[in-house]
Amino acid sequence: MKSQKQIISIYKQGNSVATPIIFIHGFPYDHLMWENVISILQKTYFCISYDIRGLGGSPCGDGQFTMESFVDDLEEIINELKLDKPVVCGLSMGGYISLRAVERFEEILGGLILCDTKPEADNNEGKLKRAAGIKKINELGVQKFVEDFVSGCFTEESVKNLKEYKETLTRSLKSDPVGVKGCLLAMQGRTDTTPYLEKIKIPTLVICGEEDKLSPPEVMKSMADKIKSSEFVLIPKAAHMTPIENPEAVSKAILSFLKKNFE
Ligand code: MLT
């Protein structure tokens, strides 16, 4: 099997002998979603980010992705880079990958950070939304889909005034429709990781934007309550895109969690 390292776009910053943290972005974004957080954390930690297959600089191939294949990619990155007990930090779709990774191979992970995500699989309404998204891409193009989707992830204030909102949208508009549709199908077919929450043993931080409508604070708080070793932090002035909308508050929460559990 060809090495994933050669296929997936991986970015490494910071001190390679320090605690490794793998940052996994949301849909339909790329690793740069984490850049403002990584610029702070790399002073102390080894920060690894990558583009999920089909998005950013990673190839789409035939676009036949599953949540399991995304988790396989993560496992291969950990093995290829020989990371010792990395902390996995995933936002939304990155959180789905992280939660399933913990369920599959918690023993090789050191900690978990879940941002603006949820453990439940898509219900019927959610599955139909994914199907409508694919139809929209086929009929109106990926740009129309991305425009509508991305604006719903940010606060109104970010949409009006945050330069990172425009930069993120501009990059996402360049997404390959094959990759975007492949991710929608992978999310549509993912399993429910709720039963595993109470079994999680590694230290866990749950982060949620105060105005997140896709994974709202009450949903995330109830997820955090099911994880014994967890703490929950609400991020002000942010919706679903916490590391972009308020990177200072997200970095502060992550630094305090890492200091408490990994120093
Ligand atoms: C994301 O930000 O990754 C998406 O909102 C996830 C989803 O559509 O379920």
mmCIF file of C-alpha atoms and ligand atoms in Angstrom, residues 25-29 33 91-94 96 116 118 122 130 149 153 184 187 190 214 240-241, ligand 1:
data_model
loop_
_atom_site.group_PDB
_atom_site.id
_atom_site.type_symbol
_atom_site.label_atom_id
_atom_site.label_comp_id
_atom_site.label_asym_id
_atom_site.label_seq_id
_atom_site.Cartn_x
_atom_site.Cartn_y
_atom_site.Cartn_z
ATOM 1 C CA HIS A 25 -10.521 20.487 10.176
ATOM 2 C CA GLY A 26 -14.237 20.590 9.420
ATOM 3 C CA PHE A 27 -16.193 20.330 6.179
ATOM 4 C CA PRO A 28 -15.718 21.763 3.511
ATOM 5 C CA TYR A 29 -12.582 23.485 4.761
ATOM 6 C CA MET A 33 -8.857 26.581 9.676
ATOM 7 C CA LEU A 91 -13.773 20.229 14.657
ATOM 8 C CA SER A 92 -17.187 19.102 13.445
ATOM 9 C CA MET A 93 -16.423 16.531 10.691
ATOM 10 C CA GLY A 94 -12.910 16.445 12.184
ATOM 11 C CA TYR A 96 -16.587 12.782 13.885
ATOM 12 C CA ASP A 116 -18.250 22.074 17.653
ATOM 13 C CA LYS A 118 -21.488 15.716 18.020
ATOM 14 C CA ASP A 122 -27.300 11.609 10.824
ATOM 15 C CA ARG A 130 -26.936 15.453 2.594
ATOM 16 C CA PHE A 149 -23.189 26.141 3.646
ATOM 17 C CA CYS A 153 -21.317 28.205 10.013
ATOM 18 C CA LEU A 184 -21.157 14.340 2.326
ATOM 19 C CA MET A 187 -20.787 11.833 6.896
ATOM 20 C CA ARG A 190 -21.074 7.410 9.679
ATOM 21 C CA LEU A 214 -25.045 23.142 13.943
ATOM 22 C CA HIS A 240 -19.519 26.792 14.542
ATOM 23 C CA MET A 241 -16.062 28.015 13.470
HETATM 24 C C1 MLT B 1 -18.496 20.622 9.522
HETATM 25 O O1 MLT B 1 -18.294 21.776 9.892
HETATM 26 O O2 MLT B 1 -17.573 19.799 9.440
HETATM 27 C C2 MLT B 1 -19.896 20.215 9.132
HETATM 28 O O3 MLT B 1 -20.795 21.152 9.646
HETATM 29 C C3 MLT B 1 -20.237 18.840 9.595
HETATM 30 C C4 MLT B 1 -21.593 18.405 9.125
HETATM 31 O O4 MLT B 1 -22.077 18.881 8.094
HETATM 32 O O5 MLT B 1 -22.170 17.512 9.780
#
